[in-house]
Tab-separated table of C-alpha atoms in Angstrom:
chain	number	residue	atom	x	y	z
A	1	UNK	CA	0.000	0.000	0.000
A	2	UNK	CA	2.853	2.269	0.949
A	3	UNK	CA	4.411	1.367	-2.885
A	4	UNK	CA	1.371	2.508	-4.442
A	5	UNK	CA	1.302	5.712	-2.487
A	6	UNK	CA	4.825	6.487	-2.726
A	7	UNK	CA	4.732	5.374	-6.461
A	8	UNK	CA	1.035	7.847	-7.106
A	9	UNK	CA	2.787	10.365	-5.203
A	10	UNK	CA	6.393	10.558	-7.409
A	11	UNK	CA	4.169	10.014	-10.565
A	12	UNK	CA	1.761	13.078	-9.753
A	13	UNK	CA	4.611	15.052	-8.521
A	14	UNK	CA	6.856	14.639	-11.923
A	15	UNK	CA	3.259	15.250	-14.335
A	16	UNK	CA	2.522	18.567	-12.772
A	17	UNK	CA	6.776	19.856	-12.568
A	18	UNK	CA	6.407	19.206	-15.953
A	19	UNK	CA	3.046	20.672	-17.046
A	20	UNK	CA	4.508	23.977	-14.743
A	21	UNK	CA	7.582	23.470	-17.373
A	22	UNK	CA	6.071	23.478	-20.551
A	23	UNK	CA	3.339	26.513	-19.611
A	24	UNK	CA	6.131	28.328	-18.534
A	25	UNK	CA	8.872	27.855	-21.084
A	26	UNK	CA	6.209	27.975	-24.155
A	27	UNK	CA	6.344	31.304	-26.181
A	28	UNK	CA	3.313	33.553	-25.107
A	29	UNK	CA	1.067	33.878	-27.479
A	30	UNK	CA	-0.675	36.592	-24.560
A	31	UNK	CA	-1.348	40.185	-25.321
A	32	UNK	CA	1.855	41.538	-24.064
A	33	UNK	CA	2.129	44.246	-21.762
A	34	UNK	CA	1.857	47.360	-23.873
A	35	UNK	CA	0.005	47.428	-27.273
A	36	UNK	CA	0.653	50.064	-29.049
A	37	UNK	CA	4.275	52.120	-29.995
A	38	UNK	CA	4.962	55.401	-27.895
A	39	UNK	CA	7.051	56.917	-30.667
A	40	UNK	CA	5.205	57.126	-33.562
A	41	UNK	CA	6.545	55.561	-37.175
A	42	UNK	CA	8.781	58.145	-38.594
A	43	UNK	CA	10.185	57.972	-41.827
A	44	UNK	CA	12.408	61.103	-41.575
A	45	UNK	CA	13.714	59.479	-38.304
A	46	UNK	CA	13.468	55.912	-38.677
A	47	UNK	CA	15.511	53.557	-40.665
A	48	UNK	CA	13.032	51.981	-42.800
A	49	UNK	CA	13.617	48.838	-45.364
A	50	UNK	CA	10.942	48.740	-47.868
A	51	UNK	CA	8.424	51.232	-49.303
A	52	UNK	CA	8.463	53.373	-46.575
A	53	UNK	CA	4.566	54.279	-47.474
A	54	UNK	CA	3.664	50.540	-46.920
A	55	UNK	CA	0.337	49.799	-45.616
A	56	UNK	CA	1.854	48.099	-42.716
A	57	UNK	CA	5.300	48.606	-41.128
A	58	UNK	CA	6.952	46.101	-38.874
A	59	UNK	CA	8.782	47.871	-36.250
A	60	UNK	CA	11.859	45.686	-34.783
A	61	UNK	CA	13.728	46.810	-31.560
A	62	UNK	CA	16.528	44.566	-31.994
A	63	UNK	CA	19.992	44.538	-30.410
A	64	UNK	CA	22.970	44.142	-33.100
A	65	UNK	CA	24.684	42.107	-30.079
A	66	UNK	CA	21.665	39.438	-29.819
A	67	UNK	CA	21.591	36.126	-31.300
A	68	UNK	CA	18.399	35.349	-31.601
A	69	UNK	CA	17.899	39.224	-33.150
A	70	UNK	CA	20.752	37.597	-35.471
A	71	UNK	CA	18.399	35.059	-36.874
A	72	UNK	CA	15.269	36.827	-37.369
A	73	UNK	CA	17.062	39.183	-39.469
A	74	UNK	CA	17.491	37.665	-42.462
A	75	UNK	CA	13.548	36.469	-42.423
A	76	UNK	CA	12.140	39.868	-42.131
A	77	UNK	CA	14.320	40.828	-45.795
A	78	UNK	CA	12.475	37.855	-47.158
A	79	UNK	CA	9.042	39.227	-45.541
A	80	UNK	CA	9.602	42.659	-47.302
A	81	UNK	CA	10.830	41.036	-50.443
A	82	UNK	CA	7.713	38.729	-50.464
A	83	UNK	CA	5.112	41.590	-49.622
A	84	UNK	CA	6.535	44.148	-52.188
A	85	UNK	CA	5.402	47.543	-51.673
A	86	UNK	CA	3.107	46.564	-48.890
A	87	UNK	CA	5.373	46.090	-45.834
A	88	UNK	CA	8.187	47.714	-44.778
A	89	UNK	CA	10.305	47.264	-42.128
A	90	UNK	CA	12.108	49.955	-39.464
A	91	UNK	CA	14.433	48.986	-37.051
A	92	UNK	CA	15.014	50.719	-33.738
A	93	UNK	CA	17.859	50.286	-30.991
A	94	UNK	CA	17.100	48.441	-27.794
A	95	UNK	CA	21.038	47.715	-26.899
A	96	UNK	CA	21.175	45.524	-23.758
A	97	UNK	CA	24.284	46.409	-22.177
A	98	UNK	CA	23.666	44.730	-19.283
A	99	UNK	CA	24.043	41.379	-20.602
A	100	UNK	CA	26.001	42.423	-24.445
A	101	UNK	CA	29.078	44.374	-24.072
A	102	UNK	CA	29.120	45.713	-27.137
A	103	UNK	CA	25.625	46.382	-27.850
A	104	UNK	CA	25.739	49.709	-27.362
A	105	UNK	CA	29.051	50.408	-29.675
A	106	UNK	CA	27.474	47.983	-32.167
A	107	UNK	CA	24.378	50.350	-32.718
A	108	UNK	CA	26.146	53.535	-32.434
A	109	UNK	CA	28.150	52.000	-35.538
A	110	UNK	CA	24.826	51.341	-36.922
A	111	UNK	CA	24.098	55.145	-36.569
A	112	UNK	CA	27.507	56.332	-37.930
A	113	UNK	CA	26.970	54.434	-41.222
A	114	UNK	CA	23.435	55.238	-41.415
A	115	UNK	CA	24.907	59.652	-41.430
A	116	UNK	CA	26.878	58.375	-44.406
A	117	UNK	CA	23.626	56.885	-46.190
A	118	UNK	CA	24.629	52.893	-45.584
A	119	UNK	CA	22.130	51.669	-42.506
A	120	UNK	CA	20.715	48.832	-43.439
A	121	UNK	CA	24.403	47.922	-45.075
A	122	UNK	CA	25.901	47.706	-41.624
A	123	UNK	CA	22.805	46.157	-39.841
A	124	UNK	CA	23.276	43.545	-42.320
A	125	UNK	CA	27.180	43.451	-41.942
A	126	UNK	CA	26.806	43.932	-38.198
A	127	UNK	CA	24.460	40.293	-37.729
A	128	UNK	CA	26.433	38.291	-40.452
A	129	UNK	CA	29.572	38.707	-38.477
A	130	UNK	CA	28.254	38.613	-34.992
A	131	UNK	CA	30.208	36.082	-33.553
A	132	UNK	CA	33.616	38.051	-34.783
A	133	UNK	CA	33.061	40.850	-32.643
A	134	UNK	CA	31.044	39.999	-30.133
A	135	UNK	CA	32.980	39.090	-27.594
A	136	UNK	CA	35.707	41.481	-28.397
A	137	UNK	CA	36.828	43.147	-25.551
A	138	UNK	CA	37.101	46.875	-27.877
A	139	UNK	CA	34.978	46.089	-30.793
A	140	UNK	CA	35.472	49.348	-32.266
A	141	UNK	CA	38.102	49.172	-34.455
A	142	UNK	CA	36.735	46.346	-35.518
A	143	UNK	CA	33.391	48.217	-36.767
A	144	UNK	CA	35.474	51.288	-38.189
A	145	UNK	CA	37.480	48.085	-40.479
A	146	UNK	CA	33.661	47.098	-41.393
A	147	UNK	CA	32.724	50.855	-42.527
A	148	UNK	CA	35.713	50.640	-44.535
A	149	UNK	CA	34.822	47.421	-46.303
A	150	UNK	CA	31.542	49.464	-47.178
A	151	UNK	CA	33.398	52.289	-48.457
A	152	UNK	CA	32.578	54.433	-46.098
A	153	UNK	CA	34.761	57.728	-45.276
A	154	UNK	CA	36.483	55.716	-42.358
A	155	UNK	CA	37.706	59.267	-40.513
A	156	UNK	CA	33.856	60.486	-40.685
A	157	UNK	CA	33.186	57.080	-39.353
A	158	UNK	CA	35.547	57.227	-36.797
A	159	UNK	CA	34.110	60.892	-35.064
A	160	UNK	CA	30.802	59.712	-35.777
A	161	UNK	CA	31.091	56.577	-33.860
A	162	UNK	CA	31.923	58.539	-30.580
A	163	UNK	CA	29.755	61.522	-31.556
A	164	UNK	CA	26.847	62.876	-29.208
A	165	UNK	CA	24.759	62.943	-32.036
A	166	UNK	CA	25.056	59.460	-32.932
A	167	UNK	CA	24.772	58.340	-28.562
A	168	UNK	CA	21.426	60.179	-28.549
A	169	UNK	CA	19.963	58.663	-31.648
A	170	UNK	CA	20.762	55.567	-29.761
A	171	UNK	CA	19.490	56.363	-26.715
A	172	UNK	CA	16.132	57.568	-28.027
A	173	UNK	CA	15.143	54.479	-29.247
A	174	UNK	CA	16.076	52.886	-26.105
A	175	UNK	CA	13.791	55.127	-23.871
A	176	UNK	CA	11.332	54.321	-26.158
A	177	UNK	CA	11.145	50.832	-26.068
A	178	UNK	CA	11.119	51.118	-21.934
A	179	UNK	CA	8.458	53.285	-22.344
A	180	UNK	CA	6.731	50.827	-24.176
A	181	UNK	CA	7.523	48.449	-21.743
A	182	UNK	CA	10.253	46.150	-23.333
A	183	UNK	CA	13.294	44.454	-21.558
A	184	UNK	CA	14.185	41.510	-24.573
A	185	UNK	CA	15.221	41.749	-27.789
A	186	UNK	CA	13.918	41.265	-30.564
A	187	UNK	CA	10.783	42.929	-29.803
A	188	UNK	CA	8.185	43.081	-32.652
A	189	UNK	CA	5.569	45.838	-33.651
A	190	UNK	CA	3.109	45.042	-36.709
A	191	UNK	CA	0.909	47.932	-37.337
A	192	UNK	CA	1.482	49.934	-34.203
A	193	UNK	CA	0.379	46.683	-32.158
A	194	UNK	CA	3.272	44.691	-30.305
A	195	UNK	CA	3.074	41.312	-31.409
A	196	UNK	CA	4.213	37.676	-29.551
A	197	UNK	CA	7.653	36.642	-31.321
A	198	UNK	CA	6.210	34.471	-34.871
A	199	UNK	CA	8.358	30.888	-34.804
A	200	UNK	CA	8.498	30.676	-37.811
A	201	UNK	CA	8.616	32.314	-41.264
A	202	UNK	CA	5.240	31.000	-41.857
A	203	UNK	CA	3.719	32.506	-38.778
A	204	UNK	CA	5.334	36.064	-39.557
A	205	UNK	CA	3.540	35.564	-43.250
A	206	UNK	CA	0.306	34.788	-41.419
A	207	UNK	CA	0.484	37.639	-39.192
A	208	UNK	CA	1.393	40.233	-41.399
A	209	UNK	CA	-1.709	39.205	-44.005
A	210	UNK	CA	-4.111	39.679	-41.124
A	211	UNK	CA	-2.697	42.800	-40.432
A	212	UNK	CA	-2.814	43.703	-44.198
A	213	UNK	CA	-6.749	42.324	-43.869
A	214	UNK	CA	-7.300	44.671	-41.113
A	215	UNK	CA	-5.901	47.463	-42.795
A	216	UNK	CA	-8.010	46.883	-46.072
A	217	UNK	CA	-5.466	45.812	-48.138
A	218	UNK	CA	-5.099	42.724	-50.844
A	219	UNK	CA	-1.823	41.124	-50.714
A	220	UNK	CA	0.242	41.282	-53.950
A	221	UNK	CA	2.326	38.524	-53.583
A	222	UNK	CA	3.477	36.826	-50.209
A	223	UNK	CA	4.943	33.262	-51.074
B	1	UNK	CA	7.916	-3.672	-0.222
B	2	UNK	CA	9.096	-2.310	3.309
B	3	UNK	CA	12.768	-0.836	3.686
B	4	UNK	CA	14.525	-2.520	6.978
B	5	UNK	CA	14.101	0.603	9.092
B	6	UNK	CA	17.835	0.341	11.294
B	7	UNK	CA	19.416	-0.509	7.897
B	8	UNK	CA	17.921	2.464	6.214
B	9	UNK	CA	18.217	4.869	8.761
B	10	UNK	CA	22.138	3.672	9.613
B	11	UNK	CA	23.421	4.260	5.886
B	12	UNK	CA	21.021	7.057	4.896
B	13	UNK	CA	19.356	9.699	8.114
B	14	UNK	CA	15.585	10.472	6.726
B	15	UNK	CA	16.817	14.191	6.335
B	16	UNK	CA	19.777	13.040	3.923
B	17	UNK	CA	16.770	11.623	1.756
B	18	UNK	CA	14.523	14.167	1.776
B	19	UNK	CA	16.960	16.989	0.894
B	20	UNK	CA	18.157	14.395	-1.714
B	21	UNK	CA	14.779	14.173	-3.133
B	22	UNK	CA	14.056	17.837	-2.629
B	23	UNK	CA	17.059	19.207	-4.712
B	24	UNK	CA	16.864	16.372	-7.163
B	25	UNK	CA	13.350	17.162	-7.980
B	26	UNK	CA	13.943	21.107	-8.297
B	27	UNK	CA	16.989	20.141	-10.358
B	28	UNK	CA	14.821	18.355	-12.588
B	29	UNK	CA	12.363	20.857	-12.908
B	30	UNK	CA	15.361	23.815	-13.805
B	31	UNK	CA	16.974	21.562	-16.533
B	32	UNK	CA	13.480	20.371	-17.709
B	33	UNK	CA	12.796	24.531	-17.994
B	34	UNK	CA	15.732	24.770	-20.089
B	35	UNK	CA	15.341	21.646	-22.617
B	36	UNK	CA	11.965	23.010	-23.237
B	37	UNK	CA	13.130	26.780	-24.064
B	38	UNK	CA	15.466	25.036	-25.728
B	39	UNK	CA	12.589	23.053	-28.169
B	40	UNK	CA	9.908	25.238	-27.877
B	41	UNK	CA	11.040	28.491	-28.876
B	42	UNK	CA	11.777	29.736	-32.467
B	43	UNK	CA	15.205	31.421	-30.850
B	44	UNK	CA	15.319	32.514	-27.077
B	45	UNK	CA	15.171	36.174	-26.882
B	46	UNK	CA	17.982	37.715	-25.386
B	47	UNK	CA	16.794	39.554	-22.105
B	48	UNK	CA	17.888	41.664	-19.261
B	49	UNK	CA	16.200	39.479	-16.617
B	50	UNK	CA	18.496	36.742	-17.297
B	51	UNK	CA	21.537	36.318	-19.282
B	52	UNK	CA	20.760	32.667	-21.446
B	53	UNK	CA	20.835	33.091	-24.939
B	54	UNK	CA	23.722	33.185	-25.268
B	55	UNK	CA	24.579	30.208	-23.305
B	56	UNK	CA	22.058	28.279	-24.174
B	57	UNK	CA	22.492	28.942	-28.378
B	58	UNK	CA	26.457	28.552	-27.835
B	59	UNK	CA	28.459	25.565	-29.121
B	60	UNK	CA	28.767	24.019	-25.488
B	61	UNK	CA	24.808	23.532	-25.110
B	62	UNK	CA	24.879	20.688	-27.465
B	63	UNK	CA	26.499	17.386	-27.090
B	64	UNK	CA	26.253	15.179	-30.335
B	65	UNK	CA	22.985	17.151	-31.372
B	66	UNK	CA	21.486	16.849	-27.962
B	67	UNK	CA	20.755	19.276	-25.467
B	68	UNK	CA	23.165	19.832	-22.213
B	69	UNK	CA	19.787	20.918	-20.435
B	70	UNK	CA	17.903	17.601	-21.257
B	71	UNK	CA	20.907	15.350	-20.329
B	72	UNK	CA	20.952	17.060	-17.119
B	73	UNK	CA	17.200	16.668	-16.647
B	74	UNK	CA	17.206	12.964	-17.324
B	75	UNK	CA	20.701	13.217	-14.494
B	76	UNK	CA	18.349	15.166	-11.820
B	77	UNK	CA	15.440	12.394	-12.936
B	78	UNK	CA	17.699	9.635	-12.238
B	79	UNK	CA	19.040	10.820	-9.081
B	80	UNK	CA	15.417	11.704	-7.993
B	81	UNK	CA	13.835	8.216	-8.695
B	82	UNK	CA	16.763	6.179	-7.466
B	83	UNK	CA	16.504	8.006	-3.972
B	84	UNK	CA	12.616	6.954	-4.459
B	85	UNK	CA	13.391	3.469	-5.014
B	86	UNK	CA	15.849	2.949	-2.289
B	87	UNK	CA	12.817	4.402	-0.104
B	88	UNK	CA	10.491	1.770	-1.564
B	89	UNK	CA	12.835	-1.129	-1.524
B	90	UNK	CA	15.640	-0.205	1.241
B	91	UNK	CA	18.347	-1.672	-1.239
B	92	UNK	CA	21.714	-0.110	-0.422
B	93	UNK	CA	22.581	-0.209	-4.672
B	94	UNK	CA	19.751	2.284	-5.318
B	95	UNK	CA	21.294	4.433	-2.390
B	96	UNK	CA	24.911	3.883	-4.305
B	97	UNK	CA	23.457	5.265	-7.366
B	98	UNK	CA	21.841	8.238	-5.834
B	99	UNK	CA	25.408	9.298	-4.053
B	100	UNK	CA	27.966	8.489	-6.759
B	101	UNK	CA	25.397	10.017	-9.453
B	102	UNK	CA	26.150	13.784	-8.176
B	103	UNK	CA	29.931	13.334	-8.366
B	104	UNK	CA	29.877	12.659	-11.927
B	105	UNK	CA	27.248	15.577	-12.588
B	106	UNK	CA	29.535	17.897	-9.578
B	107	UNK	CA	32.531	17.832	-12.138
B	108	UNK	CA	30.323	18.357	-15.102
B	109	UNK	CA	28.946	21.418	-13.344
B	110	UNK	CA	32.746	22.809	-13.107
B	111	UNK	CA	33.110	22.205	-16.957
B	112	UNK	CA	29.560	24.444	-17.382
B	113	UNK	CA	31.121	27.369	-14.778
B	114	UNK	CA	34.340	27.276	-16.810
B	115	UNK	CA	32.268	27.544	-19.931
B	116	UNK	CA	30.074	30.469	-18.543
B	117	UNK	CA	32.606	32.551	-16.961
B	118	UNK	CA	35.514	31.718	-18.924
B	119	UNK	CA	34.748	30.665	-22.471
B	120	UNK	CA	31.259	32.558	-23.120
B	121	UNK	CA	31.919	35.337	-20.560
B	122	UNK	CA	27.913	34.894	-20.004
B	123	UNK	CA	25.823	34.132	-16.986
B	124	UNK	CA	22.595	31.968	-17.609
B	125	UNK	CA	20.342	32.434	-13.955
B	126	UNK	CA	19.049	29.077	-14.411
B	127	UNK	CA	22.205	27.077	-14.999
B	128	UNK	CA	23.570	29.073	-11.937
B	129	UNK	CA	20.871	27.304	-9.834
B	130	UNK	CA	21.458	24.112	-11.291
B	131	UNK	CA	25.197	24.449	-10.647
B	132	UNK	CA	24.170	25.290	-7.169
B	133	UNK	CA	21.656	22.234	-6.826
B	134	UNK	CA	24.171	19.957	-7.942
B	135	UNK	CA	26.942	21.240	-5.720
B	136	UNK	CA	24.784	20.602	-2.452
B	137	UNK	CA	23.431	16.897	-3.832
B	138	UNK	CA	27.724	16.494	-4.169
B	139	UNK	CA	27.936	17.861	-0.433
B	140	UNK	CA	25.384	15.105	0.373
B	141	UNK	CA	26.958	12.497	-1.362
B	142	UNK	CA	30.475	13.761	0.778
B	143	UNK	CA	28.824	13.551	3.602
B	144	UNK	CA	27.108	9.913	3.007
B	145	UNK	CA	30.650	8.921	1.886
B	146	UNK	CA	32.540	9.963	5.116
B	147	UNK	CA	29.751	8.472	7.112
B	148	UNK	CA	30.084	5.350	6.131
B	149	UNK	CA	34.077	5.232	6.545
B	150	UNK	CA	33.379	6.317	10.156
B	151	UNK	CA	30.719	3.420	10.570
């Protein structure tokens, strides 16, 4: 009798630690804690990919230093590619120097190239390499050797990097994403309304058709 | 099946078992946690609350394709259901397994501290804990050990 109890007990025990588990380590698919952007969509201000008139624009806080920002980056140039002129995309710095050393450096590079006309160049350089720099104890010098591979005027670069200018622009976006409530990266925005992180290409497809259905629009072509 | 009560209590005192069972259990549920970030979820979002993307996506959270997380979780499990069996059945082997157990996963845990603070330079709060569960069950394995040279 004392088997069976024991036995029920241990049984019970390991069903609900696990059902606690899997609730708690399953993506939330909850409305999340703020749903709509403080800082409005600008595209003077923002760095936008895409037709920068879209219908809908996904807003990304992202942190250059993240991996998992890493590999949702290149599935959001194969959203915009597949939606056309109907999505765009705008990126916005949430650098989490708490936990990324270089986050913080890594975006202000972002910013540098972006006053020489090359944004999305070094957003794209800046994720394809991220395990080079990383953990680099002065990554720097080694984003100043990336602006040169870009052709960009490397002693512009340079006083840009360390500029006020460029450390405000940064730190803009960041107040804005705490006022909207964020602490990970990447965070995602469709149409003003935040949005659970899609697992999959598929589900980012799905969500930004519904958004284009709310909006009124037909989708051209989303494959 | 009954457990002799003066052998039981002579090679293993009732709150040497229970802790055992305690932190096994909560060692199972942390590394459970993890292996199912690990397969649920897309790609872990890094986050301020907790440093474990990058420990957790890193080269040393895979072994052969499978998760470091769920081999510990199946190592907690283990440890967990052999102290439950020994309670069931009193068998000293069962007790064996549930004390040597934790000094294999003890020096594994000093391979994932190196790896965190040496190689990654990157804190995970939930492999912290598990380091920290696994470093007491080791205590209570030293401690069974040295009480039975003294007996």
């Amino acid at each position: 009798m004392k088997t069976v109890f024991l036995w029920g007990g241990v049984g019970v025990a390991i069903a609900a630690g696990i059902f606690l588990v899997l609730s708690l380590a399953a993506p939330s698919n909850q409305t999340q804690s703020t749903s709509s952007l403080s800082l409005p969509i600008s595209a003077q201000r923002d760095h936008i990919k895409g037709n920068s008139e879209a219908a809908v624009v996904l807003v990304e806080y992202g942190d250059f230093q993240c991996p998992a920002c890493a590999v949702y980056a290149p599935l959001l140039s194969q959203l915009v590619a597949g939606f056309g002129n109907q999505l765009a995309v705008a990126y916005r710095h949430l650098p989490l120097s708490q936990i990324h050393e270089n986050a913080e450096p890594s975006a202000r590079a972002s910013e540098a190239a972006a006053l020489q006309g090359k944004f999305w160049e070094m957003h794209d350089l800046l994720f394809e390499k991220q395990s080079e720099w990383a953990r680099q104890s002065s990554a720097e010098e080694t984003f100043i050797g990336y602006a040169a591979s870009l052709g960009l005027d490397e002693g512009r670069f340079r006083s840009d990097l360390r500029s006020d200018e460029v450390r405000d622009r940064v730190q803009e976006d960041s107040i804005s994403a705490l006022a909207d409530g964020l602490s990970s990266t990447p965070s995602f925005f469709l149409g003003g309304v935040r949005i659970p992180n899609p697992q999959s290409y598929e589900q980012f497809r799905q969500l930004v058709l519904e958004a284009l259905a709310k909006h009124g629009s037909t989708p051209e072509s989303a494959e | 099946m009954e457990a002799p009560q003066n052998q039981q209590s002579r090679s293993a005192p009732k709150w040497w078992l229970g802790s055992t069972l305690a932190l096994s259990f909560v060692g199972f549920l942390d590394a459970s946690y993890l292996t199912a970030k690990h397969y649920l979820n897309f790609e872990i979002p890094c986050s301020i609350l907790n440093g474990c993307e990058q420990v957790l996506t890193s080269q040393y959270a895979t072994l052969f394709g499978v998760p470091v997380a769920l081999l510990g979780a199946l190592y907690y499990l283990a440890v967990f259901l052999l102290a439950v069996v020994y309670l069931d059945r009193g068998k000293e082997i069962f007790l064996k397994g549930a004390v040597f157990l934790p000094i294999a996963g003890f020096f594994a845990t000093l391979w994932f501290l190196f790896v965190q603070g040496v190689l990654l330079r990157a804190l995970c709060f939930y492999c912290l804990a598990s380091a920290l569960i696994t470093t007491l069950l080791f205590c209570l394995s030293l401690f069974y050990l040295r009480r039975q040279r003294m007996h």
